[in-house]
Coordinates of C-alpha atoms in Angstrom, one line a residue:
X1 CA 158.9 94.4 88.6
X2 CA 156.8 92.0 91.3
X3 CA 157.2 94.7 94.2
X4 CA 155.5 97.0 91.2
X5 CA 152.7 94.9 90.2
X6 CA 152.0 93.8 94.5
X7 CA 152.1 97.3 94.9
X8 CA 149.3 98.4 92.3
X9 CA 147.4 94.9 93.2
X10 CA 147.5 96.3 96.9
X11 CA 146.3 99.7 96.0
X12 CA 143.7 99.0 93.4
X13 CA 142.2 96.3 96.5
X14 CA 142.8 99.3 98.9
X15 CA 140.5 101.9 96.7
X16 CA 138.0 99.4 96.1
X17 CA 137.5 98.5 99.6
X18 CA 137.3 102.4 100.5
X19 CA 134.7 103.1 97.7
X20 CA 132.8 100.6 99.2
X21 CA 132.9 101.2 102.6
X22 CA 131.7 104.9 101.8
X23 CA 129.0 103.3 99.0
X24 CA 126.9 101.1 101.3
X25 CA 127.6 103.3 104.6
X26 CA 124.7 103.2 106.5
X27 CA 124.6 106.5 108.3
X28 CA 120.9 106.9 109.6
X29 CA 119.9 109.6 106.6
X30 CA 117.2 109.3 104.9
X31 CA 118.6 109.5 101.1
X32 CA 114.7 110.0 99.8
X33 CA 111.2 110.5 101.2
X34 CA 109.7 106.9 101.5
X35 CA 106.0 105.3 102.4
X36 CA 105.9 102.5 104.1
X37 CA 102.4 100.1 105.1
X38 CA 102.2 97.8 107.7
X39 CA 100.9 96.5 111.2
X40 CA 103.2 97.5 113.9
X41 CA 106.3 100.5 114.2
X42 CA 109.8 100.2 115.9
X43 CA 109.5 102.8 119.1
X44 CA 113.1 103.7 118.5
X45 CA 113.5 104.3 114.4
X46 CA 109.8 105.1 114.2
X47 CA 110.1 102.6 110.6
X48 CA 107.6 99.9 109.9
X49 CA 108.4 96.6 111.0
X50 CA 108.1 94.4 108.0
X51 CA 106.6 96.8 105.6
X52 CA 103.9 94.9 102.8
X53 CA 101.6 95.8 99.7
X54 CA 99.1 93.4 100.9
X55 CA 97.1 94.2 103.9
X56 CA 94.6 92.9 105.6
X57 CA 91.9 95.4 105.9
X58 CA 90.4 93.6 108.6
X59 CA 93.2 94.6 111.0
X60 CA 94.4 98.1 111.9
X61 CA 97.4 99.6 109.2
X62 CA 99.8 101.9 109.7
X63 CA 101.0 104.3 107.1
X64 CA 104.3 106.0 108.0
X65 CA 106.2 108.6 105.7
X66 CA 109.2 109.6 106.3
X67 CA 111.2 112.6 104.6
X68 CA 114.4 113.0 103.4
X69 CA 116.0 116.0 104.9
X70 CA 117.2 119.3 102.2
X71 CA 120.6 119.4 101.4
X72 CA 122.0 123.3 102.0
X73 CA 121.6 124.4 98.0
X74 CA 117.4 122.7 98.5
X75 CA 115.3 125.3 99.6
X76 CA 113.2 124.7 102.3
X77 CA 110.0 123.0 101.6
X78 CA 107.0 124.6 102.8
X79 CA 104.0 122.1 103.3
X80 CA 104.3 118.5 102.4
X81 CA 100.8 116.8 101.2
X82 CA 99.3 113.2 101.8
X83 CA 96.4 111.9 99.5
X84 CA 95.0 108.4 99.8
X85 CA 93.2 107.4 96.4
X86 CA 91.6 104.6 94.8
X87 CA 92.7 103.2 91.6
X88 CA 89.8 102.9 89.9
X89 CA 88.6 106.1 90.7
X90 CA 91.3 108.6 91.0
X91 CA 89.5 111.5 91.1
X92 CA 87.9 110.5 93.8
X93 CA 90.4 111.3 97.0
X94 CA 89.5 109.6 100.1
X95 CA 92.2 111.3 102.2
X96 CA 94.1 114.7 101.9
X97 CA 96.4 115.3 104.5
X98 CA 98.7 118.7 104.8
X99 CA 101.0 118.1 107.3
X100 CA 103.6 122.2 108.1
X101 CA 107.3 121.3 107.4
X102 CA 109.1 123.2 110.4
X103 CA 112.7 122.2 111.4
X104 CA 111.6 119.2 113.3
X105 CA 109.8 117.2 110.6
X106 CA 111.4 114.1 109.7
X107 CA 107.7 112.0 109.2
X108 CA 104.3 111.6 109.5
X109 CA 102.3 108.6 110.6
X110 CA 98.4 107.4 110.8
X111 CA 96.4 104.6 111.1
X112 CA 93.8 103.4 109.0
X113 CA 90.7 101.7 111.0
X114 CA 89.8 98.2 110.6
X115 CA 87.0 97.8 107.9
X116 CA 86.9 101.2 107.2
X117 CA 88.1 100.9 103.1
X118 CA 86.6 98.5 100.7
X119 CA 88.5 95.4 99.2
X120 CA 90.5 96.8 96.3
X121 CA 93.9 98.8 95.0
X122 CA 95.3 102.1 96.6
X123 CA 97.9 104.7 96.1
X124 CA 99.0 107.3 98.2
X125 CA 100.8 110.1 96.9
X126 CA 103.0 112.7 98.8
X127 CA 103.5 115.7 97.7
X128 CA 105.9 118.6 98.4
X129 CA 105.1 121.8 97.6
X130 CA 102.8 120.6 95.0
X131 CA 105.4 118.4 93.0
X132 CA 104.9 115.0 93.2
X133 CA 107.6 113.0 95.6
X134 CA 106.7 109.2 96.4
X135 CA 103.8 107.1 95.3
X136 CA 103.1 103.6 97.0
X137 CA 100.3 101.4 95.9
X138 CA 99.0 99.2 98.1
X139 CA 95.9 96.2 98.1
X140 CA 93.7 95.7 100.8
X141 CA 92.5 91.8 100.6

């Protein structure tokens, strides 16, 4: 009866293990399309180096996008759309950005001058074929 309870012990811990192995697998894909706000990008994996919501509007920010790539049953997405808003007044967009999806798109990056928004709270929006995907709201002090 032990060899039969070490062996199941052994096995359950064996599963687990796997599952998470194949759970928290970091293989480089980008599981959803993500904004990210900062000072300064990593040459190789293009990503912001320590992204923030708080940015100093005095020094030059980089917004980067990056898209998560269809599945084979997703159809292809034609156009993806970037809009840069305040919060107050959302009617009022400061950006609009259409950037073509062909097969090499994976992101989109730009830089936001120094001084060149007000103090205050701002969201950017991106869009893919007119459906909303990602929102990030960020403060300029």
């Amino acid at each position: 009866m032990s060899k039969v309870k070490r062996f199941l012990i052994l096995f359950v811990l064996l599963i687990s293990i796997t599952l998470f192995f194949f759970v928290l697998k970091e293989d480089g894909e980008i599981k959803r399309d993500n904004i990210e706000i900062g000072y300064k990008t990593n040459d190789e994996s293009q990503q912001i180096i320590d992204p923030r919501n708080k940015v100093d509007r005095n020094k030059e920010i980089i917004v980067s996008t990056h898209f998560k790539a269809n599945s084979g049953k997703e159809k292809q997405n034609k156009r993806f759309v970037l809009n840069l808003a305040n919060i107050e007044d959302k009617s009022n967009i400061l950006m609009k950005e259409t950037i073509p999806n062909d097969e090499g798109t994976s992101g989109y990056e730009f830089k936001i001058s120094p001084g060149k928004l007000s103090a205050g709270k701002y969201k950017i929006s991106l869009y893919r074929d007119n459906n909303l995907s990602v929102e990030k709201v960020f403060t300029f002090k």
